[in-house]
């Protein structure tokens, strides 16, 4: 792929996701099956809006099925799946429409709380839509109205998965087919922190108090549950500690962090960069707080085997120690935010769950939110 971006003064090449590989291979295989004509290159429109021209490899054509592959290219982003072949087998099916499943080297979901239900192939929602849309496009072009089955596979997937978080997340037997934009952008932590700094500096021109959210979940909550324009929030991604440091540096008086429990629970353990590459202590922290609140040992063990925080919260609620557990958790989040903010920066947090709503807030959160609203009179929707 010959598209580039500039980060930290460097020219970095973009890549494309396993989802794009699977969709392109499926599109090519469907075309070859329905037309009988060999295809060695395919065009794919990604959700990001970029068009890819991808080489089709390992073509195997039969009367009732076609198998082919696209090689993953991660660009200049380090990725264990870079260079691996993602295969798609398309065959005629008695089931109308397009059915999708995973074959060899594609993981299976064994725990709740992930993008796909337990038992399903670990092919996430956006790649599934890409596959389905592209195969339907071929069916329309060839005037075919029957059913097609798509099986995605990755011969090296089971080995590669051991170098990922998949086994710990409860995805067994292979890699996941991922990607929300279809494009891989090389990540630079310095560039991301610099972007946060620029936005905070702009906000400091008119405000002394600032609203921070780790990402889209927090922004959606601000809009849907608080009725506040999410544009006033500064997205700090995983860099919560860096964002607080910058707030102090720029002379903010207060910062309120609103985020999903999946991110903010890590702060209760002192993690101020919540990226999974630095660790994933969510279940250990939840189990510890629930245990100190009186949760039975068997239920604590169940929490440690959970994948998603909402599932762990269900165990806590069923165990009868909801209020005490959350109170302890919020107290520790507030403690670590205060330690990082110091005496010059007032800090607070609101923690929510998509399943259970607001889980709790630090004692000064309401006051900080009021200050933010006062300074941003345009913020209410």
mmCIF file of C-alpha atoms in Angstrom:
data_model
loop_
_atom_site.group_PDB
_atom_site.id
_atom_site.type_symbol
_atom_site.label_atom_id
_atom_site.label_comp_id
_atom_site.label_asym_id
_atom_site.label_seq_id
_atom_site.Cartn_x
_atom_site.Cartn_y
_atom_site.Cartn_z
ATOM 1 C CA UNK A 1 0.000 0.000 0.000
ATOM 2 C CA UNK A 2 1.475 3.321 -1.070
ATOM 3 C CA UNK A 3 -0.290 5.781 1.245
ATOM 4 C CA UNK A 4 1.554 7.632 3.991
ATOM 5 C CA UNK A 5 1.071 9.873 7.002
ATOM 6 C CA UNK A 6 3.449 12.160 8.881
ATOM 7 C CA UNK A 7 4.052 11.439 12.576
ATOM 8 C CA UNK A 8 6.804 12.823 14.781
ATOM 9 C CA UNK A 9 8.557 14.183 11.678
ATOM 10 C CA UNK A 10 8.604 10.747 10.086
ATOM 11 C CA UNK A 11 6.866 9.498 6.961
ATOM 12 C CA UNK A 12 5.033 6.316 7.873
ATOM 13 C CA UNK A 13 3.284 3.950 5.486
ATOM 14 C CA UNK A 14 -0.337 2.968 6.078
ATOM 15 C CA UNK A 15 -1.466 -0.648 5.973
ATOM 16 C CA UNK A 16 -4.751 -2.504 5.848
ATOM 17 C CA UNK A 17 -6.521 -4.683 8.398
ATOM 18 C CA UNK A 18 -7.264 -8.385 8.536
ATOM 19 C CA UNK A 19 -10.870 -7.325 7.996
ATOM 20 C CA UNK A 20 -9.971 -5.727 4.676
ATOM 21 C CA UNK A 21 -8.027 -8.853 3.686
ATOM 22 C CA UNK A 22 -10.987 -11.107 4.472
ATOM 23 C CA UNK A 23 -13.468 -8.881 2.649
ATOM 24 C CA UNK A 24 -11.251 -8.587 -0.440
ATOM 25 C CA UNK A 25 -10.596 -12.326 -0.573
ATOM 26 C CA UNK A 26 -14.307 -13.063 -0.183
ATOM 27 C CA UNK A 27 -15.232 -10.569 -2.902
ATOM 28 C CA UNK A 28 -12.706 -12.060 -5.331
ATOM 29 C CA UNK A 29 -13.719 -15.634 -4.533
ATOM 30 C CA UNK A 30 -17.396 -14.815 -5.012
ATOM 31 C CA UNK A 31 -16.646 -13.208 -8.381
ATOM 32 C CA UNK A 32 -14.626 -16.201 -9.578
ATOM 33 C CA UNK A 33 -17.281 -18.669 -8.398
ATOM 34 C CA UNK A 34 -20.181 -16.836 -10.031
ATOM 35 C CA UNK A 35 -18.425 -15.915 -13.295
ATOM 36 C CA UNK A 36 -15.944 -18.762 -13.739
ATOM 37 C CA UNK A 37 -13.281 -16.181 -14.567
ATOM 38 C CA UNK A 38 -9.993 -15.934 -12.695
ATOM 39 C CA UNK A 39 -9.280 -12.668 -10.872
ATOM 40 C CA UNK A 40 -5.784 -11.744 -9.681
ATOM 41 C CA UNK A 41 -6.484 -8.261 -8.346
ATOM 42 C CA UNK A 42 -9.503 -6.760 -6.575
ATOM 43 C CA UNK A 43 -10.657 -3.279 -5.613
ATOM 44 C CA UNK A 44 -12.065 -2.757 -2.121
ATOM 45 C CA UNK A 45 -13.676 0.352 -0.671
ATOM 46 C CA UNK A 46 -12.838 0.605 3.034
ATOM 47 C CA UNK A 47 -15.069 2.150 5.730
ATOM 48 C CA UNK A 48 -12.463 4.929 6.004
ATOM 49 C CA UNK A 49 -13.236 5.865 2.394
ATOM 50 C CA UNK A 50 -9.905 4.760 0.973
ATOM 51 C CA UNK A 51 -9.870 2.392 -1.986
ATOM 52 C CA UNK A 52 -7.492 -0.548 -1.953
ATOM 53 C CA UNK A 53 -6.178 -2.473 -4.954
ATOM 54 C CA UNK A 54 -5.143 -5.830 -3.574
ATOM 55 C CA UNK A 55 -3.382 -8.802 -5.108
ATOM 56 C CA UNK A 56 -5.242 -12.114 -4.947
ATOM 57 C CA UNK A 57 -3.079 -15.112 -4.097
ATOM 58 C CA UNK A 58 -3.320 -18.901 -3.709
ATOM 59 C CA UNK A 59 -6.301 -19.195 -6.081
ATOM 60 C CA UNK A 60 -8.079 -22.556 -6.149
ATOM 61 C CA UNK A 61 -11.183 -22.796 -8.379
ATOM 62 C CA UNK A 62 -13.751 -25.603 -8.483
ATOM 63 C CA UNK A 63 -17.306 -25.801 -9.831
ATOM 64 C CA UNK A 64 -18.923 -25.379 -6.416
ATOM 65 C CA UNK A 65 -16.325 -23.382 -4.481
ATOM 66 C CA UNK A 66 -13.408 -20.994 -4.833
ATOM 67 C CA UNK A 67 -10.619 -20.386 -2.321
ATOM 68 C CA UNK A 68 -8.186 -17.461 -2.466
ATOM 69 C CA UNK A 69 -6.138 -15.255 -0.165
ATOM 70 C CA UNK A 70 -4.956 -11.711 0.452
ATOM 71 C CA UNK A 71 -1.705 -11.019 2.309
ATOM 72 C CA UNK A 72 -1.955 -8.758 5.357
ATOM 73 C CA UNK A 73 0.135 -5.581 5.163
ATOM 74 C CA UNK A 74 0.412 -3.579 8.389
ATOM 75 C CA UNK A 75 2.462 -0.797 6.807
ATOM 76 C CA UNK A 76 4.886 0.676 9.324
ATOM 77 C CA UNK A 77 2.779 -0.395 12.291
ATOM 78 C CA UNK A 78 4.271 -3.381 14.192
ATOM 79 C CA UNK A 79 1.739 -6.212 14.103
ATOM 80 C CA UNK A 80 2.159 -9.962 14.581
ATOM 81 C CA UNK A 81 -0.227 -10.644 11.670
ATOM 82 C CA UNK A 82 1.828 -8.659 9.170
ATOM 83 C CA UNK A 83 2.549 -10.760 6.079
ATOM 84 C CA UNK A 84 0.162 -13.584 6.926
ATOM 85 C CA UNK A 85 -2.312 -14.849 4.333
ATOM 86 C CA UNK A 86 -6.010 -14.404 5.086
ATOM 87 C CA UNK A 87 -8.087 -16.876 3.071
ATOM 88 C CA UNK A 88 -11.734 -16.867 2.069
ATOM 89 C CA UNK A 89 -13.584 -19.878 0.739
ATOM 90 C CA UNK A 90 -16.865 -19.077 -1.010
ATOM 91 C CA UNK A 91 -19.234 -21.871 -1.956
ATOM 92 C CA UNK A 92 -22.871 -22.234 -2.940
ATOM 93 C CA UNK A 93 -25.294 -22.539 -0.040
ATOM 94 C CA UNK A 94 -28.933 -23.521 0.384
ATOM 95 C CA UNK A 95 -29.283 -20.713 2.944
ATOM 96 C CA UNK A 96 -30.405 -17.469 1.264
ATOM 97 C CA UNK A 97 -28.075 -14.482 1.369
ATOM 98 C CA UNK A 98 -24.530 -14.540 2.725
ATOM 99 C CA UNK A 99 -23.456 -16.609 5.725
ATOM 100 C CA UNK A 100 -20.061 -16.070 7.351
ATOM 101 C CA UNK A 101 -17.990 -18.307 9.596
ATOM 102 C CA UNK A 102 -14.398 -18.895 10.602
ATOM 103 C CA UNK A 103 -12.216 -21.812 9.628
ATOM 104 C CA UNK A 104 -8.708 -22.922 10.511
ATOM 105 C CA UNK A 105 -6.667 -20.338 12.382
ATOM 106 C CA UNK A 106 -9.619 -18.080 13.222
ATOM 107 C CA UNK A 107 -10.377 -17.935 16.933
ATOM 108 C CA UNK A 108 -13.646 -18.885 18.593
ATOM 109 C CA UNK A 109 -15.245 -16.770 21.317
ATOM 110 C CA UNK A 110 -15.504 -18.722 24.570
ATOM 111 C CA UNK A 111 -16.389 -15.963 27.047
ATOM 112 C CA UNK A 112 -19.163 -13.337 27.040
ATOM 113 C CA UNK A 113 -18.597 -9.616 26.652
ATOM 114 C CA UNK A 114 -16.738 -9.519 23.330
ATOM 115 C CA UNK A 115 -17.860 -8.184 19.955
ATOM 116 C CA UNK A 116 -19.294 -11.575 18.977
ATOM 117 C CA UNK A 117 -21.341 -14.015 21.094
ATOM 118 C CA UNK A 118 -19.927 -17.139 22.694
ATOM 119 C CA UNK A 119 -19.417 -19.851 20.113
ATOM 120 C CA UNK A 120 -19.073 -17.489 17.164
ATOM 121 C CA UNK A 121 -15.952 -17.053 15.073
ATOM 122 C CA UNK A 122 -13.876 -14.058 16.176
ATOM 123 C CA UNK A 123 -14.743 -12.024 13.106
ATOM 124 C CA UNK A 124 -15.800 -8.632 14.403
ATOM 125 C CA UNK A 125 -18.883 -6.688 13.343
ATOM 126 C CA UNK A 126 -17.288 -4.258 10.886
ATOM 127 C CA UNK A 127 -15.319 -6.959 8.994
ATOM 128 C CA UNK A 128 -18.493 -9.061 8.854
ATOM 129 C CA UNK A 129 -20.340 -6.126 7.308
ATOM 130 C CA UNK A 130 -17.502 -5.538 4.852
ATOM 131 C CA UNK A 131 -17.550 -9.190 3.793
ATOM 132 C CA UNK A 132 -21.323 -9.287 3.488
ATOM 133 C CA UNK A 133 -21.597 -5.994 1.581
ATOM 134 C CA UNK A 134 -18.881 -6.901 -0.912
ATOM 135 C CA UNK A 135 -20.215 -10.380 -1.592
ATOM 136 C CA UNK A 136 -23.734 -8.986 -2.050
ATOM 137 C CA UNK A 137 -22.254 -6.457 -4.491
ATOM 138 C CA UNK A 138 -20.853 -9.311 -6.592
ATOM 139 C CA UNK A 139 -24.148 -11.206 -6.395
ATOM 140 C CA UNK A 140 -25.999 -8.161 -7.699
ATOM 141 C CA UNK A 141 -23.525 -7.621 -10.539
ATOM 142 C CA UNK A 142 -23.843 -11.254 -11.635
ATOM 143 C CA UNK A 143 -27.613 -11.413 -11.091
ATOM 144 C CA UNK A 144 -27.278 -14.296 -8.630
ATOM 145 C CA UNK A 145 -30.156 -14.596 -6.119
ATOM 146 C CA UNK A 146 -29.236 -17.750 -4.211
ATOM 147 C CA UNK A 147 -27.079 -18.221 -1.121
ATOM 148 C CA UNK A 148 -23.320 -18.128 -0.604
ATOM 149 C CA UNK A 149 -21.262 -19.346 2.324
ATOM 150 C CA UNK A 150 -18.018 -17.566 3.250
ATOM 151 C CA UNK A 151 -15.421 -19.304 5.423
ATOM 152 C CA UNK A 152 -12.491 -17.132 6.534
ATOM 153 C CA UNK A 153 -9.270 -18.852 7.567
ATOM 154 C CA UNK A 154 -5.647 -18.094 8.434
ATOM 155 C CA UNK A 155 -3.336 -21.131 8.360
ATOM 156 C CA UNK A 156 -0.803 -19.430 10.654
ATOM 157 C CA UNK A 157 -3.501 -18.051 12.946
ATOM 158 C CA UNK A 158 -3.297 -20.524 15.795
ATOM 159 C CA UNK A 159 0.436 -19.939 16.204
ATOM 160 C CA UNK A 160 0.167 -16.165 15.817
ATOM 161 C CA UNK A 161 -2.642 -15.942 18.371
ATOM 162 C CA UNK A 162 -0.257 -17.034 21.122
ATOM 163 C CA UNK A 163 1.511 -13.671 20.680
ATOM 164 C CA UNK A 164 -1.731 -11.718 21.181
ATOM 165 C CA UNK A 165 -4.198 -11.100 24.027
ATOM 166 C CA UNK A 166 -6.700 -13.525 22.452
ATOM 167 C CA UNK A 167 -6.125 -16.482 24.813
ATOM 168 C CA UNK A 168 -6.545 -14.233 27.859
ATOM 169 C CA UNK A 169 -9.706 -12.692 26.426
ATOM 170 C CA UNK A 170 -11.267 -16.089 25.880
ATOM 171 C CA UNK A 171 -10.692 -16.327 22.131
ATOM 172 C CA UNK A 172 -9.336 -19.781 21.482
ATOM 173 C CA UNK A 173 -7.750 -21.426 18.453
ATOM 174 C CA UNK A 174 -6.611 -18.511 16.364
ATOM 175 C CA UNK A 175 -6.491 -14.821 15.555
ATOM 176 C CA UNK A 176 -9.355 -12.337 15.333
ATOM 177 C CA UNK A 177 -10.468 -10.627 12.141
ATOM 178 C CA UNK A 178 -10.481 -6.980 13.148
ATOM 179 C CA UNK A 179 -10.667 -3.398 11.974
ATOM 180 C CA UNK A 180 -13.170 -0.558 12.211
ATOM 181 C CA UNK A 181 -11.841 1.543 9.305
ATOM 182 C CA UNK A 182 -10.183 -1.120 7.162
ATOM 183 C CA UNK A 183 -6.918 0.841 7.351
ATOM 184 C CA UNK A 184 -3.986 0.450 9.741
ATOM 185 C CA UNK A 185 -2.437 3.747 10.845
ATOM 186 C CA UNK A 186 0.980 3.550 12.540
ATOM 187 C CA UNK A 187 0.664 4.709 16.117
ATOM 188 C CA UNK A 188 2.951 7.246 17.762
ATOM 189 C CA UNK A 189 2.434 7.937 21.464
ATOM 190 C CA UNK A 190 4.306 11.227 21.315
ATOM 191 C CA UNK A 191 2.125 12.423 18.455
ATOM 192 C CA UNK A 192 -1.036 11.516 20.353
ATOM 193 C CA UNK A 193 0.108 13.286 23.526
ATOM 194 C CA UNK A 194 1.109 16.334 21.481
ATOM 195 C CA UNK A 195 -2.374 16.403 19.974
ATOM 196 C CA UNK A 196 -3.918 16.295 23.463
ATOM 197 C CA UNK A 197 -1.619 19.139 24.515
ATOM 198 C CA UNK A 198 -2.700 21.307 21.586
ATOM 199 C CA UNK A 199 -6.392 20.793 22.352
ATOM 200 C CA UNK A 200 -5.908 21.482 26.068
ATOM 201 C CA UNK A 201 -3.940 24.627 25.276
ATOM 202 C CA UNK A 202 -6.790 25.859 23.085
ATOM 203 C CA UNK A 203 -9.316 25.112 25.821
ATOM 204 C CA UNK A 204 -7.199 26.890 28.429
ATOM 205 C CA UNK A 205 -7.545 30.159 26.486
ATOM 206 C CA UNK A 206 -11.154 30.422 27.686
ATOM 207 C CA UNK A 207 -11.549 27.926 30.545
ATOM 208 C CA UNK A 208 -10.019 27.066 33.912
ATOM 209 C CA UNK A 209 -11.856 23.770 34.223
ATOM 210 C CA UNK A 210 -11.811 20.976 31.671
ATOM 211 C CA UNK A 211 -13.767 17.818 30.913
ATOM 212 C CA UNK A 212 -11.669 14.782 29.933
ATOM 213 C CA UNK A 213 -12.900 11.555 28.329
ATOM 214 C CA UNK A 214 -10.784 8.577 27.252
ATOM 215 C CA UNK A 215 -12.708 8.093 24.009
ATOM 216 C CA UNK A 216 -15.990 7.705 22.181
ATOM 217 C CA UNK A 217 -17.776 5.849 24.982
ATOM 218 C CA UNK A 218 -17.178 8.795 27.293
ATOM 219 C CA UNK A 219 -18.222 11.315 24.645
ATOM 220 C CA UNK A 220 -21.424 9.379 23.946
ATOM 221 C CA UNK A 221 -22.222 9.261 27.663
ATOM 222 C CA UNK A 222 -21.640 13.007 28.036
ATOM 223 C CA UNK A 223 -24.116 13.628 25.222
ATOM 224 C CA UNK A 224 -26.760 11.005 25.933
ATOM 225 C CA UNK A 225 -26.821 10.933 29.742
ATOM 226 C CA UNK A 226 -25.692 14.421 30.736
ATOM 227 C CA UNK A 227 -27.132 16.372 27.800
ATOM 228 C CA UNK A 228 -23.818 18.143 27.235
ATOM 229 C CA UNK A 229 -22.250 18.800 23.862
ATOM 230 C CA UNK A 230 -19.351 16.292 23.678
ATOM 231 C CA UNK A 231 -17.371 18.885 21.720
ATOM 232 C CA UNK A 232 -16.395 20.521 25.025
ATOM 233 C CA UNK A 233 -14.637 17.348 26.175
ATOM 234 C CA UNK A 234 -10.987 16.706 25.395
ATOM 235 C CA UNK A 235 -10.389 13.083 24.424
ATOM 236 C CA UNK A 236 -7.245 11.912 26.200
ATOM 237 C CA UNK A 237 -7.314 8.298 24.944
ATOM 238 C CA UNK A 238 -5.242 6.071 27.263
ATOM 239 C CA UNK A 239 -2.998 8.968 28.314
ATOM 240 C CA UNK A 240 -4.835 9.992 31.464
ATOM 241 C CA UNK A 241 -1.721 10.724 33.501
ATOM 242 C CA UNK A 242 -0.150 12.734 30.685
ATOM 243 C CA UNK A 243 -3.376 14.711 30.257
ATOM 244 C CA UNK A 244 -3.415 15.611 33.962
ATOM 245 C CA UNK A 245 0.253 16.623 33.805
ATOM 246 C CA UNK A 246 -0.509 18.920 30.877
ATOM 247 C CA UNK A 247 -3.497 20.380 32.737
ATOM 248 C CA UNK A 248 -1.211 21.294 35.628
ATOM 249 C CA UNK A 249 1.414 22.675 33.280
ATOM 250 C CA UNK A 250 -1.140 24.916 31.542
ATOM 251 C CA UNK A 251 -2.614 26.183 34.798
ATOM 252 C CA UNK A 252 -6.042 24.579 34.794
ATOM 253 C CA UNK A 253 -7.764 24.698 38.174
ATOM 254 C CA UNK A 254 -9.749 21.520 37.744
ATOM 255 C CA UNK A 255 -10.205 18.467 35.525
ATOM 256 C CA UNK A 256 -13.156 16.071 35.557
ATOM 257 C CA UNK A 257 -12.658 12.643 33.991
ATOM 258 C CA UNK A 258 -15.760 10.858 32.686
ATOM 259 C CA UNK A 259 -15.181 7.352 31.417
ATOM 260 C CA UNK A 260 -16.278 3.764 31.059
ATOM 261 C CA UNK A 261 -15.441 1.419 33.902
ATOM 262 C CA UNK A 262 -13.356 -0.690 31.510
ATOM 263 C CA UNK A 263 -10.814 2.128 31.366
ATOM 264 C CA UNK A 264 -11.197 3.842 34.699
ATOM 265 C CA UNK A 265 -11.009 0.684 36.804
ATOM 266 C CA UNK A 266 -7.320 0.537 35.904
ATOM 267 C CA UNK A 267 -6.803 3.923 37.563
ATOM 268 C CA UNK A 268 -7.938 2.342 40.846
ATOM 269 C CA UNK A 269 -4.795 0.236 40.543
ATOM 270 C CA UNK A 270 -2.570 3.225 39.854
ATOM 271 C CA UNK A 271 -2.330 2.725 36.081
ATOM 272 C CA UNK A 272 -2.334 6.189 34.512
ATOM 273 C CA UNK A 273 -1.783 4.910 30.985
ATOM 274 C CA UNK A 274 -4.613 2.462 30.393
ATOM 275 C CA UNK A 275 -3.392 0.871 27.157
ATOM 276 C CA UNK A 276 -3.548 -2.926 27.304
ATOM 277 C CA UNK A 277 0.124 -3.231 26.341
ATOM 278 C CA UNK A 278 1.011 -1.884 29.800
ATOM 279 C CA UNK A 279 -1.176 -4.444 31.510
ATOM 280 C CA UNK A 280 -4.731 -5.568 32.056
ATOM 281 C CA UNK A 281 -5.543 -5.624 35.749
ATOM 282 C CA UNK A 282 -9.283 -4.913 35.469
ATOM 283 C CA UNK A 283 -10.558 -8.200 36.862
ATOM 284 C CA UNK A 284 -7.916 -8.386 39.573
ATOM 285 C CA UNK A 285 -8.887 -4.896 40.807
ATOM 286 C CA UNK A 286 -12.618 -5.619 40.689
ATOM 287 C CA UNK A 287 -12.129 -8.951 42.462
ATOM 288 C CA UNK A 288 -9.989 -7.329 45.169
ATOM 289 C CA UNK A 289 -12.533 -4.593 45.884
ATOM 290 C CA UNK A 290 -15.431 -7.048 45.804
ATOM 291 C CA UNK A 291 -13.559 -9.387 48.133
ATOM 292 C CA UNK A 292 -12.895 -6.603 50.623
ATOM 293 C CA UNK A 293 -16.621 -5.793 50.431
ATOM 294 C CA UNK A 294 -17.491 -9.360 51.423
ATOM 295 C CA UNK A 295 -17.929 -11.200 48.125
ATOM 296 C CA UNK A 296 -17.545 -14.958 48.453
ATOM 297 C CA UNK A 297 -14.320 -16.545 47.260
ATOM 298 C CA UNK A 298 -16.088 -18.546 44.554
ATOM 299 C CA UNK A 299 -17.585 -15.381 43.100
ATOM 300 C CA UNK A 300 -14.200 -13.661 43.202
ATOM 301 C CA UNK A 301 -12.819 -16.535 41.151
ATOM 302 C CA UNK A 302 -15.699 -16.081 38.696
ATOM 303 C CA UNK A 303 -14.751 -12.410 38.303
ATOM 304 C CA UNK A 304 -11.153 -13.348 37.536
ATOM 305 C CA UNK A 305 -12.441 -15.480 34.660
ATOM 306 C CA UNK A 306 -14.610 -12.716 33.204
ATOM 307 C CA UNK A 307 -13.647 -10.959 29.981
ATOM 308 C CA UNK A 308 -15.800 -7.824 30.224
ATOM 309 C CA UNK A 309 -16.303 -5.509 33.193
ATOM 310 C CA UNK A 310 -20.090 -5.597 32.779
ATOM 311 C CA UNK A 311 -19.978 -9.351 33.294
ATOM 312 C CA UNK A 312 -17.879 -8.894 36.439
ATOM 313 C CA UNK A 313 -20.321 -6.262 37.678
ATOM 314 C CA UNK A 314 -23.134 -8.765 37.252
ATOM 315 C CA UNK A 315 -21.283 -11.165 39.578
ATOM 316 C CA UNK A 316 -20.794 -8.367 42.109
ATOM 317 C CA UNK A 317 -24.467 -7.401 41.996
ATOM 318 C CA UNK A 318 -25.589 -11.004 42.384
ATOM 319 C CA UNK A 319 -23.169 -11.366 45.299
ATOM 320 C CA UNK A 320 -24.933 -8.643 47.271
ATOM 321 C CA UNK A 321 -21.992 -6.253 47.731
ATOM 322 C CA UNK A 322 -22.662 -3.769 44.928
ATOM 323 C CA UNK A 323 -22.671 -0.500 46.881
ATOM 324 C CA UNK A 324 -19.648 -1.233 49.050
ATOM 325 C CA UNK A 325 -17.580 -2.511 46.135
ATOM 326 C CA UNK A 326 -18.287 0.513 43.953
ATOM 327 C CA UNK A 327 -17.716 2.925 46.828
ATOM 328 C CA UNK A 328 -14.265 1.459 47.399
ATOM 329 C CA UNK A 329 -13.473 1.471 43.703
ATOM 330 C CA UNK A 330 -14.483 5.115 43.235
ATOM 331 C CA UNK A 331 -12.516 6.128 46.324
ATOM 332 C CA UNK A 332 -9.325 4.603 44.916
ATOM 333 C CA UNK A 333 -9.861 6.174 41.508
ATOM 334 C CA UNK A 334 -10.229 9.545 43.219
ATOM 335 C CA UNK A 335 -7.126 8.869 45.333
ATOM 336 C CA UNK A 336 -4.885 8.155 42.345
ATOM 337 C CA UNK A 337 -6.254 11.082 40.335
ATOM 338 C CA UNK A 338 -5.530 13.380 43.289
ATOM 339 C CA UNK A 339 -2.003 11.976 43.611
ATOM 340 C CA UNK A 340 -1.317 12.774 39.965
ATOM 341 C CA UNK A 341 -3.107 16.124 39.989
ATOM 342 C CA UNK A 342 -1.431 17.304 43.156
ATOM 343 C CA UNK A 343 -2.554 20.270 45.208
ATOM 344 C CA UNK A 344 -2.849 22.712 42.314
ATOM 345 C CA UNK A 345 -5.281 20.729 40.140
ATOM 346 C CA UNK A 346 -8.674 19.651 41.460
ATOM 347 C CA UNK A 347 -9.533 16.259 40.021
ATOM 348 C CA UNK A 348 -12.647 14.136 39.949
ATOM 349 C CA UNK A 349 -14.261 11.285 38.080
ATOM 350 C CA UNK A 350 -17.607 9.927 36.951
ATOM 351 C CA UNK A 351 -17.563 6.204 36.179
ATOM 352 C CA UNK A 352 -20.252 4.532 34.089
ATOM 353 C CA UNK A 353 -21.113 1.234 32.464
ATOM 354 C CA UNK A 354 -23.053 0.723 29.250
ATOM 355 C CA UNK A 355 -25.082 -1.962 30.999
ATOM 356 C CA UNK A 356 -25.622 -0.371 34.430
ATOM 357 C CA UNK A 357 -25.341 3.377 33.806
ATOM 358 C CA UNK A 358 -23.581 5.611 36.341
ATOM 359 C CA UNK A 359 -21.646 3.478 38.809
ATOM 360 C CA UNK A 360 -20.426 6.309 40.973
ATOM 361 C CA UNK A 361 -18.568 9.604 41.149
ATOM 362 C CA UNK A 362 -16.005 11.215 43.381
ATOM 363 C CA UNK A 363 -17.356 13.672 45.986
ATOM 364 C CA UNK A 364 -16.279 16.779 44.060
ATOM 365 C CA UNK A 365 -17.428 15.617 40.625
ATOM 366 C CA UNK A 366 -20.726 17.530 40.742
ATOM 367 C CA UNK A 367 -18.931 20.754 41.655
ATOM 368 C CA UNK A 368 -16.385 20.330 38.874
ATOM 369 C CA UNK A 369 -19.125 19.602 36.347
ATOM 370 C CA UNK A 370 -20.939 22.748 37.447
ATOM 371 C CA UNK A 371 -17.789 24.811 36.907
ATOM 372 C CA UNK A 372 -17.331 23.333 33.445
ATOM 373 C CA UNK A 373 -20.933 24.133 32.519
ATOM 374 C CA UNK A 374 -20.574 27.709 33.788
ATOM 375 C CA UNK A 375 -17.528 28.306 31.650
ATOM 376 C CA UNK A 376 -19.087 26.672 28.590
ATOM 377 C CA UNK A 377 -22.553 28.183 28.484
ATOM 378 C CA UNK A 378 -22.998 26.833 24.963
ATOM 379 C CA UNK A 379 -22.361 23.240 25.975
ATOM 380 C CA UNK A 380 -25.889 22.068 26.813
ATOM 381 C CA UNK A 381 -27.664 20.353 23.952
#
